[in-house]
mmCIF file of C-alpha atoms in Angstrom:
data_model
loop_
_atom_site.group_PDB
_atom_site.id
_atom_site.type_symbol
_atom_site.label_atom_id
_atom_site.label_comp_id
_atom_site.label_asym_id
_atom_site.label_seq_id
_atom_site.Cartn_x
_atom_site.Cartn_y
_atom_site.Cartn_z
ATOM 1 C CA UNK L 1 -80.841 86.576 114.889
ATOM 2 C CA UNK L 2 -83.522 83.703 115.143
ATOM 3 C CA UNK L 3 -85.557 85.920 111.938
ATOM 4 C CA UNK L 4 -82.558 85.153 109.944
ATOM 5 C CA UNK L 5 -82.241 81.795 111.174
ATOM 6 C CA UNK L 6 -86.026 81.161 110.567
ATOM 7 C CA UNK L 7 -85.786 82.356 106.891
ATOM 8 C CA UNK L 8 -82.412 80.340 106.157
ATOM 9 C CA UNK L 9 -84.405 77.423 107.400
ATOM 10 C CA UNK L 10 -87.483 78.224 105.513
ATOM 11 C CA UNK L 11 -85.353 78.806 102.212
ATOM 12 C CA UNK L 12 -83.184 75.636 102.911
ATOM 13 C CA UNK L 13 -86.911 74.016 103.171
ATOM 14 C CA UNK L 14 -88.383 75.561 100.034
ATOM 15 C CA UNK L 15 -85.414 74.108 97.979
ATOM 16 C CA UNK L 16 -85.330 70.863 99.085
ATOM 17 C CA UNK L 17 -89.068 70.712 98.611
ATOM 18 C CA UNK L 18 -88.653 71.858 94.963
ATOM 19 C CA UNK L 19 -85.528 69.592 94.497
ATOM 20 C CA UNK L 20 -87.562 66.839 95.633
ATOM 21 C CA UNK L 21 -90.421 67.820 93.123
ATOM 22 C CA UNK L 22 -88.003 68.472 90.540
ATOM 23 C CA UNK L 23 -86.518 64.824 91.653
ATOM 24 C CA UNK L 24 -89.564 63.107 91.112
ATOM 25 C CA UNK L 25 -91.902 65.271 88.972
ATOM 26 C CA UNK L 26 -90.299 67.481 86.628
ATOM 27 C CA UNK L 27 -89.858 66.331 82.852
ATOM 28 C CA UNK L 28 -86.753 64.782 81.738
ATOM 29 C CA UNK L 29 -85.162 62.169 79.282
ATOM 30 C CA UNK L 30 -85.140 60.838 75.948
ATOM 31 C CA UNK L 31 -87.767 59.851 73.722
ATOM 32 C CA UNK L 32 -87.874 56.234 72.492
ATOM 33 C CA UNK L 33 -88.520 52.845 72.937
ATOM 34 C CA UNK L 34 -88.429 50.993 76.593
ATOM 35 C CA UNK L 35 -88.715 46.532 76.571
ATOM 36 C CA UNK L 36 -90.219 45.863 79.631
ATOM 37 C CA UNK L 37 -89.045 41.823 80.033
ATOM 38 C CA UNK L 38 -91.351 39.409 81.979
ATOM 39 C CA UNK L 39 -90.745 39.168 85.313
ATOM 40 C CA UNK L 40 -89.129 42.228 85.612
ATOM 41 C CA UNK L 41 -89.405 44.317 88.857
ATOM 42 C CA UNK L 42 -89.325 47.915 89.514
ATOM 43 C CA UNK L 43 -86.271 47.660 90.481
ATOM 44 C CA UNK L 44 -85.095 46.691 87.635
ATOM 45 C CA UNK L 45 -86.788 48.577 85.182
ATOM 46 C CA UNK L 46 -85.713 51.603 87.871
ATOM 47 C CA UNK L 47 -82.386 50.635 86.928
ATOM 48 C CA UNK L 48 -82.663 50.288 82.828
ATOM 49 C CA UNK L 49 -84.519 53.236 82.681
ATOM 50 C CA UNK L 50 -81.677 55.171 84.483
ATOM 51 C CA UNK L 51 -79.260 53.443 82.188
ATOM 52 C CA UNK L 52 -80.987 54.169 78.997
ATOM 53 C CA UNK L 53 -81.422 57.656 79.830
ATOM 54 C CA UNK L 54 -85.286 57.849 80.286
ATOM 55 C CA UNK L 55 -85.535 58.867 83.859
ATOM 56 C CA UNK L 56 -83.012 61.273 86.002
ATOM 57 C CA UNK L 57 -82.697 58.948 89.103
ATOM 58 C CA UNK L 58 -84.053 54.928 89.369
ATOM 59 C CA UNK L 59 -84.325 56.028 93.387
ATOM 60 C CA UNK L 60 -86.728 58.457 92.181
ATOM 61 C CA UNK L 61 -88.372 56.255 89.973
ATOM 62 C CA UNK L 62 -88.580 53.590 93.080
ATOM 63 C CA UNK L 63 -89.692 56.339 95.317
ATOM 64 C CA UNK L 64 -92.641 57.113 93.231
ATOM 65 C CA UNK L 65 -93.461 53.310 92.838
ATOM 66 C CA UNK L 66 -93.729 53.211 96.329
ATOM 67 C CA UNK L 67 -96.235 56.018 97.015
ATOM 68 C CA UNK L 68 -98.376 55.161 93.891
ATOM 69 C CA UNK L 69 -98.345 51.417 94.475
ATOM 70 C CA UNK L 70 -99.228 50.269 91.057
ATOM 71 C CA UNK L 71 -101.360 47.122 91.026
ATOM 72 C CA UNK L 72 -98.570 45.145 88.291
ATOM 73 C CA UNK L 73 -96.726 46.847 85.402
ATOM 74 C CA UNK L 74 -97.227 44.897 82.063
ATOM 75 C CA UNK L 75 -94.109 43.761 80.152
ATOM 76 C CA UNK L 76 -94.248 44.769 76.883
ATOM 77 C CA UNK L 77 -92.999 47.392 74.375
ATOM 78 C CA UNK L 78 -93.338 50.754 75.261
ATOM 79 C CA UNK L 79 -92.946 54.155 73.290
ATOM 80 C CA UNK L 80 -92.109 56.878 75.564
ATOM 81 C CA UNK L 81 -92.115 60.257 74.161
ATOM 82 C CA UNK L 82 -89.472 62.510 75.326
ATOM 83 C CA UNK L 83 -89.549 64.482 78.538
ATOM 84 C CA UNK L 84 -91.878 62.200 80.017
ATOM 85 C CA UNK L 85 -92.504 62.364 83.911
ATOM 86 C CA UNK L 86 -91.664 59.654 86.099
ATOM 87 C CA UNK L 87 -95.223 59.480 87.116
ATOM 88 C CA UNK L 88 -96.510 59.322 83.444
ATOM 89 C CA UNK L 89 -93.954 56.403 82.865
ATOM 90 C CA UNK L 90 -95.266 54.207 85.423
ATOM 91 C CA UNK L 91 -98.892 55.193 84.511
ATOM 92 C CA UNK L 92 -98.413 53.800 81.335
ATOM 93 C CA UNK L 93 -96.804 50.229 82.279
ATOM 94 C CA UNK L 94 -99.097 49.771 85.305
ATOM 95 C CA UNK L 95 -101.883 50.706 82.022
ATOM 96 C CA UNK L 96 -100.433 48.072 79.429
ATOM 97 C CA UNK L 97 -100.197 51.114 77.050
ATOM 98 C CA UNK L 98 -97.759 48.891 75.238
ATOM 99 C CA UNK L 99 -96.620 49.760 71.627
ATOM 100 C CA UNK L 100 -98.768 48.741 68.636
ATOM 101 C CA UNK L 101 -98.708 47.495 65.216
ATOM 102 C CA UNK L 102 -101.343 47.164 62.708
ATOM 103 C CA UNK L 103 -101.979 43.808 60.763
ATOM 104 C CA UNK L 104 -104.397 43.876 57.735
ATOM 105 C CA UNK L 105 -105.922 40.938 56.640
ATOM 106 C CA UNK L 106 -108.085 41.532 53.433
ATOM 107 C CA UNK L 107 -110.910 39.348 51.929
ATOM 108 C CA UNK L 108 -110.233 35.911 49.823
ATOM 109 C CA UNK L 109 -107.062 34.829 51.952
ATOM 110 C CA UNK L 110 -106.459 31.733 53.245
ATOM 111 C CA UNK L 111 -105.322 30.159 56.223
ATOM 112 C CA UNK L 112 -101.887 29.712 54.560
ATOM 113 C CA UNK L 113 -101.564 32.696 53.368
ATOM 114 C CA UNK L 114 -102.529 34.492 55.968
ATOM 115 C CA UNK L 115 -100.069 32.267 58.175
ATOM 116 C CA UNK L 116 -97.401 34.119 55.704
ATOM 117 C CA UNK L 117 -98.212 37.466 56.898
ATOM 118 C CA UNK L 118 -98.140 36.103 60.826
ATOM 119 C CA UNK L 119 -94.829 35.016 60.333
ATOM 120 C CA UNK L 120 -93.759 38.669 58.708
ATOM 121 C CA UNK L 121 -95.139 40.078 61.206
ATOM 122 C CA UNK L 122 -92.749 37.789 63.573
ATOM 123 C CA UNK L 123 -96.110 36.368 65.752
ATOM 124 C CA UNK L 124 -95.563 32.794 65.118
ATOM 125 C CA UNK L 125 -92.773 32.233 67.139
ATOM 126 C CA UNK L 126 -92.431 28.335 68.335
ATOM 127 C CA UNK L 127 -95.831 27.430 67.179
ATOM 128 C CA UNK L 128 -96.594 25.709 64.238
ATOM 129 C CA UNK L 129 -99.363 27.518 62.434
ATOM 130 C CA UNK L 130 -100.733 24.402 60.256
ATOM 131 C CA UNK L 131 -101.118 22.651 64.060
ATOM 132 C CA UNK L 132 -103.080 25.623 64.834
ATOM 133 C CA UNK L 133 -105.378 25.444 61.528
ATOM 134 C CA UNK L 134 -107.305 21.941 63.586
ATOM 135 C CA UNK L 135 -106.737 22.926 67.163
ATOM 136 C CA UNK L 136 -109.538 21.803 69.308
ATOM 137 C CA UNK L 137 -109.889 24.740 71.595
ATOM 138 C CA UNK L 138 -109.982 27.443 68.738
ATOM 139 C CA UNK L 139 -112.472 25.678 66.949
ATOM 140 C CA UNK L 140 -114.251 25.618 70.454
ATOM 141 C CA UNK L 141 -114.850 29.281 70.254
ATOM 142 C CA UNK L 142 -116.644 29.065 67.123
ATOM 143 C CA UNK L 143 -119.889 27.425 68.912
ATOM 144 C CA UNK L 144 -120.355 24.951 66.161
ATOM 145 C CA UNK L 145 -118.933 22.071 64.689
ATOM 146 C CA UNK L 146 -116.145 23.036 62.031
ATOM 147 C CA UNK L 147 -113.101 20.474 60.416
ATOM 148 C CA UNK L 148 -110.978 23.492 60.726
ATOM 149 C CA UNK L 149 -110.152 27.458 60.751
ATOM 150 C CA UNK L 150 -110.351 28.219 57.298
ATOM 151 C CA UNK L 151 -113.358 30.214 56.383
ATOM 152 C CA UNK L 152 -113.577 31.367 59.551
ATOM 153 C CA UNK L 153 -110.510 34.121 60.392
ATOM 154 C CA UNK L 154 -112.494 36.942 59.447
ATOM 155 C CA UNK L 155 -110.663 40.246 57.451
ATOM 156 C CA UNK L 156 -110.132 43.221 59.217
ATOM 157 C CA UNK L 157 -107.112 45.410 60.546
ATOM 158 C CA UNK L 158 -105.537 43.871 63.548
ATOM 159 C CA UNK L 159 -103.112 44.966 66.083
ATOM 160 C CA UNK L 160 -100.342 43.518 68.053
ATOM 161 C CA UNK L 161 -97.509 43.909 70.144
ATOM 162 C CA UNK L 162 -94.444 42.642 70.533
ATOM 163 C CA UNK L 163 -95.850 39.757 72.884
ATOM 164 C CA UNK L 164 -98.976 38.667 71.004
ATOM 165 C CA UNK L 165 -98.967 34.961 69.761
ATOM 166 C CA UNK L 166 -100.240 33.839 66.919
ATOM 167 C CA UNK L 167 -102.821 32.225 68.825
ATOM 168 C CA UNK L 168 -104.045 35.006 70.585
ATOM 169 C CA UNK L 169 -104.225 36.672 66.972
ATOM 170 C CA UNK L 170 -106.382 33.343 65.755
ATOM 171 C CA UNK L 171 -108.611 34.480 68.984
ATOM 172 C CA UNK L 172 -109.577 37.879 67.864
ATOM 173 C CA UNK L 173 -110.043 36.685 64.366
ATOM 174 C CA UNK L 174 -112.452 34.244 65.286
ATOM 175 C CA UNK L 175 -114.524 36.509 67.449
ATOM 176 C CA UNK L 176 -114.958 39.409 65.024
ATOM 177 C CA UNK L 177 -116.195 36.683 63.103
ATOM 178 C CA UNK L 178 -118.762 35.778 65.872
ATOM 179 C CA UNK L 179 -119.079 39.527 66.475
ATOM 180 C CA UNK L 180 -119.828 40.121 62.020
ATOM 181 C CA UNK L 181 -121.613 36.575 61.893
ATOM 182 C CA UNK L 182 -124.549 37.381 63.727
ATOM 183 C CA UNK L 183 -128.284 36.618 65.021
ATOM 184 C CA UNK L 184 -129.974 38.215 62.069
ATOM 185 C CA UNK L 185 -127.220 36.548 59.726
ATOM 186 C CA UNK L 186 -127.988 32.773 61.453
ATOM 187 C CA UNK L 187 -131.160 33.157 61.738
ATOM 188 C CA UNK L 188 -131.505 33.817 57.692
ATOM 189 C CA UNK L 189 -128.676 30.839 57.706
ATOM 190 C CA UNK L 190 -132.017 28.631 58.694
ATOM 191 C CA UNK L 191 -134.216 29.970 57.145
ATOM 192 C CA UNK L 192 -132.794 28.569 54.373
ATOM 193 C CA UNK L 193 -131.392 25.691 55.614
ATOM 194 C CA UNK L 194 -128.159 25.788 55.414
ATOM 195 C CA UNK L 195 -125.569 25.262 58.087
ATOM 196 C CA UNK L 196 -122.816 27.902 58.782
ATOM 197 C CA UNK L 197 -120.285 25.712 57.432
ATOM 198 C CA UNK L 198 -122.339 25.869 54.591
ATOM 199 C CA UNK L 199 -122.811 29.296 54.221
ATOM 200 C CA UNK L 200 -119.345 30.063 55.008
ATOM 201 C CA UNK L 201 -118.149 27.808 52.195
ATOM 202 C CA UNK L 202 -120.171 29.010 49.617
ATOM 203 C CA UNK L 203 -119.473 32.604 50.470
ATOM 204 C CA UNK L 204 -115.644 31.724 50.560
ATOM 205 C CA UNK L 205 -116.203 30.437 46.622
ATOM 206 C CA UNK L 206 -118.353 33.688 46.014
ATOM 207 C CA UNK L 207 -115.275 36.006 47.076
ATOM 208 C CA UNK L 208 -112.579 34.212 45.190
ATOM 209 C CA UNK L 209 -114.971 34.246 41.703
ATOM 210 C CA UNK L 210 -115.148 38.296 42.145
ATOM 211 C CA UNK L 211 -113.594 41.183 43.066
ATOM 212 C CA UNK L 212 -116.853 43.121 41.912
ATOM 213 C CA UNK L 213 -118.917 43.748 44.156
ATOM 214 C CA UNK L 214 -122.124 44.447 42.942
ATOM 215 C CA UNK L 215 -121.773 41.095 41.205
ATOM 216 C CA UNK L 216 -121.359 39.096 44.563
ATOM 217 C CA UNK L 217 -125.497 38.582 45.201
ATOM 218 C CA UNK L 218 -125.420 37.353 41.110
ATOM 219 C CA UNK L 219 -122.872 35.137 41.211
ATOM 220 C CA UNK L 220 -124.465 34.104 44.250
ATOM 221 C CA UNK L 221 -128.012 33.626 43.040
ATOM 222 C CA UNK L 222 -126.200 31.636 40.170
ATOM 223 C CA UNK L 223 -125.057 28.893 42.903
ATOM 224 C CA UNK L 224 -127.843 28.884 44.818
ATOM 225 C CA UNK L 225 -129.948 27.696 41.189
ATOM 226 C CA UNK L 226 -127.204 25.350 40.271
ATOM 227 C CA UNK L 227 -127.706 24.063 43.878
ATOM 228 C CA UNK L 228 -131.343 23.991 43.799
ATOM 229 C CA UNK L 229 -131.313 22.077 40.226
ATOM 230 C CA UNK L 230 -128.342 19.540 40.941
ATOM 231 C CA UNK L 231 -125.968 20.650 39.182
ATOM 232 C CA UNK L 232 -122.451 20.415 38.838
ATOM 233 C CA UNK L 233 -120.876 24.012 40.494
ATOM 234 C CA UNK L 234 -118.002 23.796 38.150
ATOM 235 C CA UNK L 235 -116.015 26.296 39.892
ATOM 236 C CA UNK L 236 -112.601 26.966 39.003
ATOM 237 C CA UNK L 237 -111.246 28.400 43.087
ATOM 238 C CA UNK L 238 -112.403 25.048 44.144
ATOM 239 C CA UNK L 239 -109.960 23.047 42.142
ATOM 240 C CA UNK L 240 -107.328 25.275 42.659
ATOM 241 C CA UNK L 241 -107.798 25.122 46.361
ATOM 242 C CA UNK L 242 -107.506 21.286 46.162
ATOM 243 C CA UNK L 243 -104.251 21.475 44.157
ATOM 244 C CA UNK L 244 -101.018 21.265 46.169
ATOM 245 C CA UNK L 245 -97.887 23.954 45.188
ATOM 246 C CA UNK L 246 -100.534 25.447 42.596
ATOM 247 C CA UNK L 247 -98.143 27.295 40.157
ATOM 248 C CA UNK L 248 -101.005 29.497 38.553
ATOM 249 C CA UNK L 249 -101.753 27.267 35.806
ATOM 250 C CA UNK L 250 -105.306 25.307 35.653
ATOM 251 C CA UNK L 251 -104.678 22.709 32.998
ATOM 252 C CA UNK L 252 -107.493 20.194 31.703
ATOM 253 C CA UNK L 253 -105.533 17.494 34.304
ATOM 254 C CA UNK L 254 -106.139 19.449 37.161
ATOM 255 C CA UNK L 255 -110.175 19.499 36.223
ATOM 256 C CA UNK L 256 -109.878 15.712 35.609
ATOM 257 C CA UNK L 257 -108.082 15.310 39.522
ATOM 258 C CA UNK L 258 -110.881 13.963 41.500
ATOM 259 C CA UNK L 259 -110.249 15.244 44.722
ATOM 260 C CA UNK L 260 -112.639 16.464 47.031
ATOM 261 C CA UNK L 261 -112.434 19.962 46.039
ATOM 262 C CA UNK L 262 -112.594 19.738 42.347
ATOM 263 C CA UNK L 263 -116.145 20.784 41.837
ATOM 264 C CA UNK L 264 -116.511 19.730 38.328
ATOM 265 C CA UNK L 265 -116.556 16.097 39.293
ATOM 266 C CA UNK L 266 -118.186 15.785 42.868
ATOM 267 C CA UNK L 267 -122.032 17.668 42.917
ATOM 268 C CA UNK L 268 -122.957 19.917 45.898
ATOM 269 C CA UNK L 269 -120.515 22.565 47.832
ATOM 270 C CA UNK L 270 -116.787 20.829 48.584
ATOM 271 C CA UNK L 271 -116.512 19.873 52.358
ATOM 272 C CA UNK L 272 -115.336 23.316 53.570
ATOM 273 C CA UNK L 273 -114.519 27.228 53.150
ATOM 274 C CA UNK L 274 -111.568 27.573 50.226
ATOM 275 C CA UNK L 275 -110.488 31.179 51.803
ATOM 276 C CA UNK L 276 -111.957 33.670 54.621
ATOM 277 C CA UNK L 277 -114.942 35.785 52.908
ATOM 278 C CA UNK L 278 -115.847 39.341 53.863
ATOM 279 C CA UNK L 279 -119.026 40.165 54.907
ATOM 280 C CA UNK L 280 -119.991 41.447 51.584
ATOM 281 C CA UNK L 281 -120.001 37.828 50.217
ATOM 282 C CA UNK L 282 -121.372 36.129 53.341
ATOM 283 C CA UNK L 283 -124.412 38.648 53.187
ATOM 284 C CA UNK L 284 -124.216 37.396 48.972
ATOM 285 C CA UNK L 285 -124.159 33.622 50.041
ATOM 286 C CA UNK L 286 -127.199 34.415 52.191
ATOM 287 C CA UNK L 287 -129.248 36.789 50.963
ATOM 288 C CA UNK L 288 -128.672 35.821 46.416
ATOM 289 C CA UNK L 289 -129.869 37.952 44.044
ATOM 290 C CA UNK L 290 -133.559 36.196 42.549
ATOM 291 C CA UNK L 291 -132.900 35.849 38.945
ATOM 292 C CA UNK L 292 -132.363 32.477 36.084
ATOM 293 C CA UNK L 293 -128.963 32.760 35.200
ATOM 294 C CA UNK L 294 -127.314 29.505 35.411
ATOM 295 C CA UNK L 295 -123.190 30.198 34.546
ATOM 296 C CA UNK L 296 -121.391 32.968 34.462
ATOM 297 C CA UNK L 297 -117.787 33.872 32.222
ATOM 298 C CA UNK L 298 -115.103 36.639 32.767
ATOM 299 C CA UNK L 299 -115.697 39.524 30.358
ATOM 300 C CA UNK L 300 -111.410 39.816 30.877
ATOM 301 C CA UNK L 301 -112.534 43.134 33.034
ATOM 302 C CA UNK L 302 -113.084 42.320 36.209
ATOM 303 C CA UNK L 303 -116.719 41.477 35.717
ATOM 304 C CA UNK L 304 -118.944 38.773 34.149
ATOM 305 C CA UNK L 305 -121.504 38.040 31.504
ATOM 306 C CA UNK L 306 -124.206 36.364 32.881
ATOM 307 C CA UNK L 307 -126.806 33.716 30.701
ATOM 308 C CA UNK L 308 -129.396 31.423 31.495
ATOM 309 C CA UNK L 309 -129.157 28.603 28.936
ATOM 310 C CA UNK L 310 -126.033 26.446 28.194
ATOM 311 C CA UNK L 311 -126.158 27.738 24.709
ATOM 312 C CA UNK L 312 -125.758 31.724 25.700
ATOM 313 C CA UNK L 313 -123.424 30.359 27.728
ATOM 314 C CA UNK L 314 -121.376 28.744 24.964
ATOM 315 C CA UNK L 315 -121.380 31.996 23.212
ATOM 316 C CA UNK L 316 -120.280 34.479 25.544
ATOM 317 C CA UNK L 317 -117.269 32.300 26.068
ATOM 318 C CA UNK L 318 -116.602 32.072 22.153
ATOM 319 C CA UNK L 319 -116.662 36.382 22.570
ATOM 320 C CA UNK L 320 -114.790 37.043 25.822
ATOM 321 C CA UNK L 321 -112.571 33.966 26.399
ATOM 322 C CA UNK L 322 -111.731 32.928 23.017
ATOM 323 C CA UNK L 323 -111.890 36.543 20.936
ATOM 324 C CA UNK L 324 -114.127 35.695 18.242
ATOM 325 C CA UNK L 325 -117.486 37.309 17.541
#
């Protein structure tokens, strides 16, 4: 009699013990995606996570929170695959692992229009991104003196999550530019004395002349001779940059505006980056191809024709601007 007894009690035992391992361990639930709120408590995702069918029991999910003890569990968005364990739930909030998206940000954009593609990707929320082009503490992380952001957001792939600001977007922008921007890069900056401002704005005018890029050290030897000789850099991305509501048309008006962008009127580089350079045309603005060409005109191909007198000049835009031979 007590045999029996023992074994009833030892199989009454067993299946508890597995009920309680199938009650906390065993896979269960829908795939899909899981909004952890600020503020929220276990308790309360317990109880959403129940309700939205990821977990079998919030007790269980409690239970679990209790014997792990998870240091916090990050609000975010999360993307739980289906059949996920309780355990490998709350491994992956206490973690962060929240759900990301990808943001590319290519060469020869500027601060505007890369604003646009904040506010697709629904980061700006209540702040004002032209406030954010002059704010005092992003410029900060820069280490030198700067009038503003542009120039300085450097292109790359970024990603985000459902909480990430636009400022904290601004932040990693500005230190992969620190990160790309670096010792051997300033150190050639002085060497030929030029400020990174400096460097950063001619390098911003290099990208926007080409999409070529073995032409990017030419076209930036050409600037660095204009430079060198006083001349005018008669750029046409310059104007255009100073030109409010530009509607794609550069008339002979819009040379004759004098503002301080307009780089057929006022000598030297205008007073800041027109657009955020790669480091192709960074490493063009600093290291220029040694050579006598003094202007440059669009072959209508994506590439240039290159002279070194004003004459040669004249006639290579008779043959590739104006069709006649």
């Amino acid at each position: 009699m007590k045999k029996w007894v023992w074994i009833s009690l030892i199989l009454i035992l067993g299946i508890s013990l597995w009920d309680f391992y199938y009650f906390l361990w065993a896979p269960f639930g829908r795939g899909g995606i899981f909004y952890v709120e600020k503020g929220m408590g276990v308790s309360q995702i317990a109880a959403q996570l129940e309700s939205q069918g990821f977990i079998r029991s919030e007790l269980a999910f409690k239970l679990w929170a209790k014997f792990a003890k998870p240091k916090t569990l990050h609000f975010g968005e999360y993307e739980i695959p289906p059949m996920t364990r309780i355990k490998d739930i709350l491994t992956q909030m206490e973690m962060g692992q929240t759900r990301h998206f990808p943001l590319a940000i290519p060469e020869g954009l500027t601060f505007r229009e890369i604003g646009e593609r904040v506010k697709k990707a629904g980061l700006l929320g209540s702040e004002q991104w032209d406030k954010l082009f002059i704010d005092e503490q992003l410029k900060a992380k820069l280490g030198f003196e700067a009038a503003n952001l542009e120039g300085y957001l450097f292109p790359s792939t970024y990603q985000y999550d459902g909480h990430t600001t636009a400022r904290q977007l601004l932040e990693q922008m500005l230190e992969e530019f620190n990160h790309e921007f670096d010792q051997s890069l300033r150190a050639q900056s002085q060497a030929l004395g030029m400020s990174i401002p400096q460097v950063m704005t001619l390098a911003s005018i290099i990208e926007k002349e080409t999409g070529a890029a073995a032409e990017r050290p030419l076209i930036g030897g050409v600037f660095h001779n204009r430079l060198k000789k006083g001349m005018r850099l008669e750029t046409d991305p310059t104007v255009i940059y100073g030109i409010q509501n530009f509607d794609g048309n550069l008339t002979r008006a819009h040379l004759l505006d004098p503002h301080p962008y307009n780089t057929y009127i006022h000598p030297g580089l205008p007073p800041g980056p027109i657009a955020n350079p790669g480091l192709a045309s960074i490493k063009a603005a600093l290291y220029p191809a040694q050579h006598e060409y003094l202007f440059f005109v669009s072959k209508g191909d994506g590439t240039h024709y290159f002279s070194k007198t004003y004459d040669e000049h004249l006639a290579a835009v008779q043959k590739y601007q104006l069709g006649q031979k």
